[in-house]
PDB file of C-alpha atoms and ligand atoms in Angstrom:
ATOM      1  CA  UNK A   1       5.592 -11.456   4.002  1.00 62.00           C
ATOM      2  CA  UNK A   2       5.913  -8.108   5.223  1.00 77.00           C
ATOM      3  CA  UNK A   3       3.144  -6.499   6.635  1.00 94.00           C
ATOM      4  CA  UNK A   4       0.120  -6.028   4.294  1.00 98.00           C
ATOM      5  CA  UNK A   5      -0.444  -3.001   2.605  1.00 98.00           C
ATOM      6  CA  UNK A   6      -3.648  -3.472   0.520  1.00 98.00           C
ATOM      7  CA  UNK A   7      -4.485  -1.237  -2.565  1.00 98.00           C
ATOM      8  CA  UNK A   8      -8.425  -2.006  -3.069  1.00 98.00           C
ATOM      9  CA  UNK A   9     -10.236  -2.014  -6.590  1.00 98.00           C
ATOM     10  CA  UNK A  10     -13.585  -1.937  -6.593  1.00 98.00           C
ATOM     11  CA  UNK A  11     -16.483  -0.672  -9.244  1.00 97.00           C
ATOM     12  CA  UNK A  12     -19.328  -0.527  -7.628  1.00 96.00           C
ATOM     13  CA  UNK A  13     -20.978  -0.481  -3.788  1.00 96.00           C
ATOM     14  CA  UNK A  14     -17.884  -1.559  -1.477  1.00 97.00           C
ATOM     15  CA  UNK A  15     -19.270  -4.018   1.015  1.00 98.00           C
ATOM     16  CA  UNK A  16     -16.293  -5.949   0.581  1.00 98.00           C
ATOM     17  CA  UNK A  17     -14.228  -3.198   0.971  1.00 98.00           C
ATOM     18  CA  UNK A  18     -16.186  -1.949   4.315  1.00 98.00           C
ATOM     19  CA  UNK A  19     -16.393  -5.166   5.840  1.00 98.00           C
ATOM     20  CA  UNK A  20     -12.307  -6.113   5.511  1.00 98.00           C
ATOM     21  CA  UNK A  21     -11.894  -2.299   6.793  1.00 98.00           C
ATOM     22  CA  UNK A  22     -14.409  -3.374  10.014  1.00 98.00           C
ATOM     23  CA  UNK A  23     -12.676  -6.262  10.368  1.00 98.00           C
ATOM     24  CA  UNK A  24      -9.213  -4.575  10.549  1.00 98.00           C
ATOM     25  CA  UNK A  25     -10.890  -2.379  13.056  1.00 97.00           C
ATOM     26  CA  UNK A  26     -11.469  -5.111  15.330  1.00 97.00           C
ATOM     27  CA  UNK A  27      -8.475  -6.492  14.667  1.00 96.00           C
ATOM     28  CA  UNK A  28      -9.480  -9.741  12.883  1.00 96.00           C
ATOM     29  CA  UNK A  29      -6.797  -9.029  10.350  1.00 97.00           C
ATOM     30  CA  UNK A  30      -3.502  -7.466  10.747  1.00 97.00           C
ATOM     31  CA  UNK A  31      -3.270  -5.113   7.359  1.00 98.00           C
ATOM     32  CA  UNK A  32      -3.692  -1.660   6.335  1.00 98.00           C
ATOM     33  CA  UNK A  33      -5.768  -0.304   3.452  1.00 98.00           C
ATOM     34  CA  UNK A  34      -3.456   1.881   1.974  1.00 98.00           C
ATOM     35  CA  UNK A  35      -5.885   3.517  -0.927  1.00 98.00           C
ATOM     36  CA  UNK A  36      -8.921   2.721  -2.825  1.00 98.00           C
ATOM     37  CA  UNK A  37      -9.323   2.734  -6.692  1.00 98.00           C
ATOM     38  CA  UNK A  38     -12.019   3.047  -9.049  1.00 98.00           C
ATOM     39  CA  UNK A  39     -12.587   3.016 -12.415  1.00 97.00           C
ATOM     40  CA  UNK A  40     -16.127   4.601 -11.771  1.00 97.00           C
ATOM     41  CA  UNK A  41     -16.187   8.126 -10.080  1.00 97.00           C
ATOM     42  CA  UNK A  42     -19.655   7.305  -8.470  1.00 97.00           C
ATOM     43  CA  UNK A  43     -18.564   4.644  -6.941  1.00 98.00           C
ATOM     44  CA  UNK A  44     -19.988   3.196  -3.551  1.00 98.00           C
ATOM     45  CA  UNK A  45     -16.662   2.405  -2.931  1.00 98.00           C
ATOM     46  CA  UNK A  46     -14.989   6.051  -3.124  1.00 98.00           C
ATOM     47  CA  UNK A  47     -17.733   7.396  -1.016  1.00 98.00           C
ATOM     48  CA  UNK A  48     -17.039   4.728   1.547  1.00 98.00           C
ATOM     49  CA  UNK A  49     -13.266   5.462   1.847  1.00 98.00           C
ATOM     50  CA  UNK A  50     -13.644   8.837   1.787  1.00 98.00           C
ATOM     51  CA  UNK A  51     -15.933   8.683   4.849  1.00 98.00           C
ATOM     52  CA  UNK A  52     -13.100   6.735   6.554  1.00 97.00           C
ATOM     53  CA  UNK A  53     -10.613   9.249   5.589  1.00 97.00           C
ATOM     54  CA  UNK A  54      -8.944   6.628   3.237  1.00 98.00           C
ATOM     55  CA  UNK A  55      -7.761   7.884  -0.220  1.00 98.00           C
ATOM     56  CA  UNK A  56     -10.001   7.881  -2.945  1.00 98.00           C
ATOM     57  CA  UNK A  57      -9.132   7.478  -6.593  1.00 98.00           C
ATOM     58  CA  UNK A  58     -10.911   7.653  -9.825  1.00 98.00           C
ATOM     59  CA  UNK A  59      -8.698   6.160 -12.847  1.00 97.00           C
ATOM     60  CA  UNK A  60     -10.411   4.696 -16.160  1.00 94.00           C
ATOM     61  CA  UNK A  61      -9.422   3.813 -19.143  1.00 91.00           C
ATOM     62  CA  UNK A  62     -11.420   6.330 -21.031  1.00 92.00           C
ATOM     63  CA  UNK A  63      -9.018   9.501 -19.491  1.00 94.00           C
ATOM     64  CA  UNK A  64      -6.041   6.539 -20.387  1.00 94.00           C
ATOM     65  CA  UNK A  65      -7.264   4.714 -23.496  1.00 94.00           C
ATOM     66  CA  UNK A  66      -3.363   3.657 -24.058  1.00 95.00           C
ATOM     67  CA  UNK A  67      -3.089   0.614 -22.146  1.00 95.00           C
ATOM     68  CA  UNK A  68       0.476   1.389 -21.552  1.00 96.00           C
ATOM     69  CA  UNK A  69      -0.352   4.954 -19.955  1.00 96.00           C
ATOM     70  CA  UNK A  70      -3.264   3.231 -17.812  1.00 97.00           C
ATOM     71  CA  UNK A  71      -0.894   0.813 -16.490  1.00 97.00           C
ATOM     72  CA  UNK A  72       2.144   3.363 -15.775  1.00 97.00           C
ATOM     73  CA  UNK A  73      -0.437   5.206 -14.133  1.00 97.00           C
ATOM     74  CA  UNK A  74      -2.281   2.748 -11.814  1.00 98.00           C
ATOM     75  CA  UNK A  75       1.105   1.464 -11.026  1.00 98.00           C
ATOM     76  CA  UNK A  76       2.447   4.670  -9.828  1.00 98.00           C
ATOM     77  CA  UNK A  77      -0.570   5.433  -7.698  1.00 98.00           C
ATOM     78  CA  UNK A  78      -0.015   1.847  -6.110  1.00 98.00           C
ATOM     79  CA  UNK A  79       3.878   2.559  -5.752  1.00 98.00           C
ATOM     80  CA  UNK A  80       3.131   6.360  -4.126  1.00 98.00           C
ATOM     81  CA  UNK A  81       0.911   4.769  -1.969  1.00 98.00           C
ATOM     82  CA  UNK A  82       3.191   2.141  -0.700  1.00 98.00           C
ATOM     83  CA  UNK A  83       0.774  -0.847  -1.622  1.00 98.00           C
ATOM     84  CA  UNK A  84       2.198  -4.467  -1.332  1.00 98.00           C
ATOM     85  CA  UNK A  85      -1.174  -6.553  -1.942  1.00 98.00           C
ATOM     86  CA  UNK A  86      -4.337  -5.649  -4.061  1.00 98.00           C
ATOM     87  CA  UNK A  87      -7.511  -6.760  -3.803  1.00 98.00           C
ATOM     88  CA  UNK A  88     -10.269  -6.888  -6.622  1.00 98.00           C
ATOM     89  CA  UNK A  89     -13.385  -6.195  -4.582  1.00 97.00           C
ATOM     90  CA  UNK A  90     -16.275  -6.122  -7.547  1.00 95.00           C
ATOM     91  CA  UNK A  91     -13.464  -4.406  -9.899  1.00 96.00           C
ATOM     92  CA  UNK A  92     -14.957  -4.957 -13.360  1.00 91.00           C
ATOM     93  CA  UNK A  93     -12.163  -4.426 -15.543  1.00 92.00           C
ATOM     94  CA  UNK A  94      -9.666  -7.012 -16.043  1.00 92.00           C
ATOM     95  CA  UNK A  95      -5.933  -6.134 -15.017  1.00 96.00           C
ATOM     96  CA  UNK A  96      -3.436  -6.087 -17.845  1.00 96.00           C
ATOM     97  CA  UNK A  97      -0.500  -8.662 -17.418  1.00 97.00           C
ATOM     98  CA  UNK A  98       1.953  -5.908 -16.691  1.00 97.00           C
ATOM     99  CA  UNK A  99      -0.271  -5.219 -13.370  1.00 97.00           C
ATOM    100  CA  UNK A 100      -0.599  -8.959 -12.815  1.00 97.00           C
ATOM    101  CA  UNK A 101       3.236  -9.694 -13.145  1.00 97.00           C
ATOM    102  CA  UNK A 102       4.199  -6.916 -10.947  1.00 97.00           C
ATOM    103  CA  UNK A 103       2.463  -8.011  -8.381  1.00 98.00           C
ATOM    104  CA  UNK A 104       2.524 -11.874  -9.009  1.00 96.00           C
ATOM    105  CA  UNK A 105       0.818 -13.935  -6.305  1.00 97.00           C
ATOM    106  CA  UNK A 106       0.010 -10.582  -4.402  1.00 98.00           C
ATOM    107  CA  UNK A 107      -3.911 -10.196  -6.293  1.00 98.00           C
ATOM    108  CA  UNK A 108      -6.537 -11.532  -4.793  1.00 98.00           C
ATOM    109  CA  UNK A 109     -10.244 -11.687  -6.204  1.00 98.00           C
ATOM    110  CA  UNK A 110     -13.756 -12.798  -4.591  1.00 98.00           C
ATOM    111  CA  UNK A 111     -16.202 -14.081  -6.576  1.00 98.00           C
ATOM    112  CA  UNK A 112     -19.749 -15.005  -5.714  1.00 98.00           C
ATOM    113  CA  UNK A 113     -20.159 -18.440  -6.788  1.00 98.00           C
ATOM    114  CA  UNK A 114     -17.863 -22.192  -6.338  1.00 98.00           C
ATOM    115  CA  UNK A 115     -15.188 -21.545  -9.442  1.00 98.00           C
ATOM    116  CA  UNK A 116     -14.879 -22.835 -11.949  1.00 98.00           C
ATOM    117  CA  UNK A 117     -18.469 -22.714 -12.636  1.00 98.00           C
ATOM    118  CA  UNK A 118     -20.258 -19.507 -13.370  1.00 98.00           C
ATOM    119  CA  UNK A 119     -17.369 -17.020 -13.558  1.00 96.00           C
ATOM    120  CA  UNK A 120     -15.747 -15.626 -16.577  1.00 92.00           C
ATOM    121  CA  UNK A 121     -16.748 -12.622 -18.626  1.00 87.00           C
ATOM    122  CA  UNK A 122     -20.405 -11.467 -18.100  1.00 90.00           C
ATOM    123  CA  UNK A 123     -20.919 -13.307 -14.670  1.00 94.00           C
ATOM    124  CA  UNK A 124     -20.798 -11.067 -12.093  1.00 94.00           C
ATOM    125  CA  UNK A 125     -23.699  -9.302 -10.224  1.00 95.00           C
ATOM    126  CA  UNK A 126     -27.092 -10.897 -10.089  1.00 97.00           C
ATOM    127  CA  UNK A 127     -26.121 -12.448 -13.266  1.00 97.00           C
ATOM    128  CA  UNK A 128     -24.432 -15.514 -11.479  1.00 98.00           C
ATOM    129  CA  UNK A 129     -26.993 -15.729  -9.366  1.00 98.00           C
ATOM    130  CA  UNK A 130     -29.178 -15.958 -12.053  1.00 98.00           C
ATOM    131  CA  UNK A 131     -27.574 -18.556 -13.600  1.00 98.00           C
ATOM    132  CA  UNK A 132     -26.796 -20.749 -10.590  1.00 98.00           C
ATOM    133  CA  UNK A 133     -31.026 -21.096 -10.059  1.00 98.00           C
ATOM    134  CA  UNK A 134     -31.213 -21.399 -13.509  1.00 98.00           C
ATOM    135  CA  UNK A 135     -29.398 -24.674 -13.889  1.00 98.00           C
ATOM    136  CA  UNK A 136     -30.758 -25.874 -10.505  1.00 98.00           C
ATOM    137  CA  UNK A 137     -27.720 -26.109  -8.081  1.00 98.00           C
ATOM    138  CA  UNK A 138     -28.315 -27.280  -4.847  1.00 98.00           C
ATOM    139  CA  UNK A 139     -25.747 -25.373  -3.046  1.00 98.00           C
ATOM    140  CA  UNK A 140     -23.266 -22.367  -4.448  1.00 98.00           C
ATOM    141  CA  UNK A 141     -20.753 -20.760  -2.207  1.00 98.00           C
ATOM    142  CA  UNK A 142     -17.689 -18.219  -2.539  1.00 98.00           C
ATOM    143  CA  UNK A 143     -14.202 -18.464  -4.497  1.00 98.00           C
ATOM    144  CA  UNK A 144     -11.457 -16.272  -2.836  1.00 98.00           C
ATOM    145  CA  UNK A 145      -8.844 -16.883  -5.797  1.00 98.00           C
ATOM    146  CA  UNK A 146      -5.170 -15.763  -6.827  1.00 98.00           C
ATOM    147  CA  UNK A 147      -5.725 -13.010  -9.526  1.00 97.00           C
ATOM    148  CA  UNK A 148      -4.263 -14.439 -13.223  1.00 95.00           C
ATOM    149  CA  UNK A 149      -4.570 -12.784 -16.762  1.00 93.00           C
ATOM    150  CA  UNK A 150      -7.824 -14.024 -17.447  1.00 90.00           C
ATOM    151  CA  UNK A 151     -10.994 -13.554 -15.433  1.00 89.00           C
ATOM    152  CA  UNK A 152     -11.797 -15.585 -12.586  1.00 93.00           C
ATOM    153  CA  UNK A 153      -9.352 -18.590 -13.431  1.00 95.00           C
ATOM    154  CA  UNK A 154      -6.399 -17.733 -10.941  1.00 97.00           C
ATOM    155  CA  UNK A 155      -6.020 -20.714  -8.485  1.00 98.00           C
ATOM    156  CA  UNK A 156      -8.291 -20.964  -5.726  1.00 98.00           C
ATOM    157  CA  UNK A 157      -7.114 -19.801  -1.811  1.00 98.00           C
ATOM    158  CA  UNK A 158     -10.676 -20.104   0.207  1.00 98.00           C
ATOM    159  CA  UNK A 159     -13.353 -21.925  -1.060  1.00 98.00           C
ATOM    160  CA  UNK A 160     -17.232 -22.167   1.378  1.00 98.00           C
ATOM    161  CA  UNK A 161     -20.428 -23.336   0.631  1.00 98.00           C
ATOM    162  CA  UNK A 162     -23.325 -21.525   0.587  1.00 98.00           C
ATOM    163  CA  UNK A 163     -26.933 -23.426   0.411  1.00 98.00           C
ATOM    164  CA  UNK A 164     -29.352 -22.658  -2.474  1.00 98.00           C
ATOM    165  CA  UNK A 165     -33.233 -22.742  -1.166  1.00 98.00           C
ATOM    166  CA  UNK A 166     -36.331 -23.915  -2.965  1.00 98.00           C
ATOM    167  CA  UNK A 167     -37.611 -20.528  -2.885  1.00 98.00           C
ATOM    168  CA  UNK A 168     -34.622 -18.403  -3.420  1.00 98.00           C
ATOM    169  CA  UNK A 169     -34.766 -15.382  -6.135  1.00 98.00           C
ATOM    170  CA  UNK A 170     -31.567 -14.208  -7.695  1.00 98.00           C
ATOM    171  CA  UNK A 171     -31.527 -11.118  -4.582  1.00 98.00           C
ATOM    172  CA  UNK A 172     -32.521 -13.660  -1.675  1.00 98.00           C
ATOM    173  CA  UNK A 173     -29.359 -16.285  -2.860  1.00 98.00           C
ATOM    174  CA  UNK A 174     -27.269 -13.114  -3.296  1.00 98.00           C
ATOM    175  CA  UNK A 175     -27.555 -11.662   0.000  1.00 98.00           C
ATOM    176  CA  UNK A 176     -27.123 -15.170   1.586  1.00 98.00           C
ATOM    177  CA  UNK A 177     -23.707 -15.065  -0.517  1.00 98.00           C
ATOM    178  CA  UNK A 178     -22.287 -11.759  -0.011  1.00 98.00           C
ATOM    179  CA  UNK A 179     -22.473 -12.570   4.443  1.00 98.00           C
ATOM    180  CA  UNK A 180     -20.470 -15.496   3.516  1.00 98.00           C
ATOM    181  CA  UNK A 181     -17.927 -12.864   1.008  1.00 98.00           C
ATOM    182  CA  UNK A 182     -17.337 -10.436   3.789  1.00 98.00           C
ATOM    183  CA  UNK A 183     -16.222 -13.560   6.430  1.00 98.00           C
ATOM    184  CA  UNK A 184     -13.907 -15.255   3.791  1.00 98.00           C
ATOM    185  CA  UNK A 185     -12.399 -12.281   2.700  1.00 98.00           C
ATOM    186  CA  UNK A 186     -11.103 -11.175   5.679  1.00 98.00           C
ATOM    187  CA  UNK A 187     -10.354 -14.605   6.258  1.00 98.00           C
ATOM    188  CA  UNK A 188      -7.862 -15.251   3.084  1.00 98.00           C
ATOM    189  CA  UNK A 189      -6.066 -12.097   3.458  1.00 98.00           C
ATOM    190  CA  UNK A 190      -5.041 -12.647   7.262  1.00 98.00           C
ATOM    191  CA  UNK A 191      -3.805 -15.901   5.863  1.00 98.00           C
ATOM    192  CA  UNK A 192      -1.450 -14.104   3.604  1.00 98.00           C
ATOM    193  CA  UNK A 193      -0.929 -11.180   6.495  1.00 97.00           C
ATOM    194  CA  UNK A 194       0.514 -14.957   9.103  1.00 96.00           C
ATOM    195  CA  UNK A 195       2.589 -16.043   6.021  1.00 96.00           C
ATOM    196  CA  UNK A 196       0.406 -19.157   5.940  1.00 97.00           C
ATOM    197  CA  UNK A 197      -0.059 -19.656   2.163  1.00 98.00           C
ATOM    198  CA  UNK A 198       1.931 -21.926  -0.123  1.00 98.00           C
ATOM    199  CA  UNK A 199       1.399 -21.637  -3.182  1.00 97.00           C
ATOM    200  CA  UNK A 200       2.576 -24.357  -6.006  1.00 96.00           C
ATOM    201  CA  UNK A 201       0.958 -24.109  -9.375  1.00 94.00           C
ATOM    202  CA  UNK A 202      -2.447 -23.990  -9.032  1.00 97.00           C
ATOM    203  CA  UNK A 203      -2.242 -26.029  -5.435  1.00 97.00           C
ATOM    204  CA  UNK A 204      -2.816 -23.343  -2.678  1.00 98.00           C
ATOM    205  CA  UNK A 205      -1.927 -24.939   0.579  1.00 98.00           C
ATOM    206  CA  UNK A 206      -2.836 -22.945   3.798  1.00 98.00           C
ATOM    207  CA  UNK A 207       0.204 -24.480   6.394  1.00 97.00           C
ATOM    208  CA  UNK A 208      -1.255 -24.697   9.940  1.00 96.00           C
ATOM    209  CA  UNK A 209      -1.077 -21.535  12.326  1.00 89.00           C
ATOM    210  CA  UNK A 210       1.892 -21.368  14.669  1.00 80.00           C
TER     211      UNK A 210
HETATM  212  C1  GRF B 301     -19.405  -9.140  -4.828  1.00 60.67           C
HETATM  213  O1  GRF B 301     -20.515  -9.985  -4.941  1.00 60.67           O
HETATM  214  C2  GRF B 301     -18.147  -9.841  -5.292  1.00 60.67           C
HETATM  215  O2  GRF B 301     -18.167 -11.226  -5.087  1.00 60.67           O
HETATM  216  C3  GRF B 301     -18.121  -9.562  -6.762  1.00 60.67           C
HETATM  217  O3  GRF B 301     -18.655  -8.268  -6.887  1.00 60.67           O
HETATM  218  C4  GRF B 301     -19.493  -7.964  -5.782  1.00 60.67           C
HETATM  219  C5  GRF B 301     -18.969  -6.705  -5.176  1.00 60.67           C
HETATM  220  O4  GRF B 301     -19.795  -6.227  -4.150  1.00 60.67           O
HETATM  221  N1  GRF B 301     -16.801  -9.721  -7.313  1.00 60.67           N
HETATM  222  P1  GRF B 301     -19.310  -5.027  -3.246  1.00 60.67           P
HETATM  223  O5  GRF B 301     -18.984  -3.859  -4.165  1.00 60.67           O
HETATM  224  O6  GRF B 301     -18.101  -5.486  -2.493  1.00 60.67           O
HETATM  225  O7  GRF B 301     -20.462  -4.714  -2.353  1.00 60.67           O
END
């Protein structure tokens, strides 16, 4: 694959976001963020990138409420800015399949729990976190996953495992979590940047480095 240009989405605080951009820094992955999206102007996110001098741009589906025009639109922002990869980094919406298609195999998500359970519509946030102390799990971990046209049910690429504790609260489990999300990140998409994922059918295989 040709050298990764990553178009970020992203809702809410951007610690994903910052950490793959530190990690780039220090040269832990060979990509460049080409532009960050968000369908909320107060974004974390937006503030982040424009701090870094990265463009910053607000599109929702309330100034587009014609999925067609949305889609036209976010796809010619992505096009102008030359992105070849997007990553969902706590984007809340879900992509329409015209977004998907276009950029087949090239969408990745993270998600704060071991898919397939606790994902799909309603767990994100402390919500998962919720719900993984709730039913008692001894561990829960991170799901770095090929973006499909449903939520959270694309093929896994990086899966880790992240201890639950006796004591943990929904924040203390989370925080243990998110260190693990802005390692494995970084981690999947330099995969991707060596040309080191195969992908057939929902069987991700990474091939050894050379
Ligand atoms: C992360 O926990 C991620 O797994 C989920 O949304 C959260 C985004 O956090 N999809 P941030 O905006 O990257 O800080």
């Amino acid at each position: 694959m040709a050298h990764l240009r990553i178009g970020v989405l992203a809702s809410g605080r951007g610690s994903n976001f910052e950490a793959i951009l530190n990690n780039i820094k220090k040269a832990k992955l060979k990509a460049s963020i080409q532009v960050v999206i968000s369908n909320k102007a107060s974004a974390g996110a937006l503030e982040i990138a424009r701090s870094k001098g990265i463009s910053a741009i607000h599109i929702s589906s309330k100034q587009f409420p014609d999925q067609e025009l949305f889609d036209q639109q976010l796809l010619s922002i992505l096009d102008e800015y030359q992105v070849n990869f997007i990553i969902l980094a706590g984007y809340l919406k879900m992509l329409s399949p015209t977004v998907v298609r276009r950029f087949k195999n090239r969408i990745l998500n993270i998600h704060p729990a071991l898919l397939p359970s606790f994902g799909g519509k309603g767990m994100y946030g402390i919500h998962v976190h919720q719900a993984v102390l709730d039913y008692g799990c001894k561990v829960s971990g991170v799901t770095v996953h090929l973006v499909d046209e449903e939520y959270d049910t694309g093929p896994p690429v990086l899966q880790r495992c992240v201890p639950v504790l006796d004591d943990d609260t929904p924040e203390t489990l989370a925080e243990r979590v998110l260190k693990v999300e802005h390692q494995i990140y970084t981690e999947a998409l330099q995969l991707f940047a060596q040309d080191r994922v195969e992908i057939n059918g929902r069987r991700v295989k990474i091939k050894p480095e050379l």
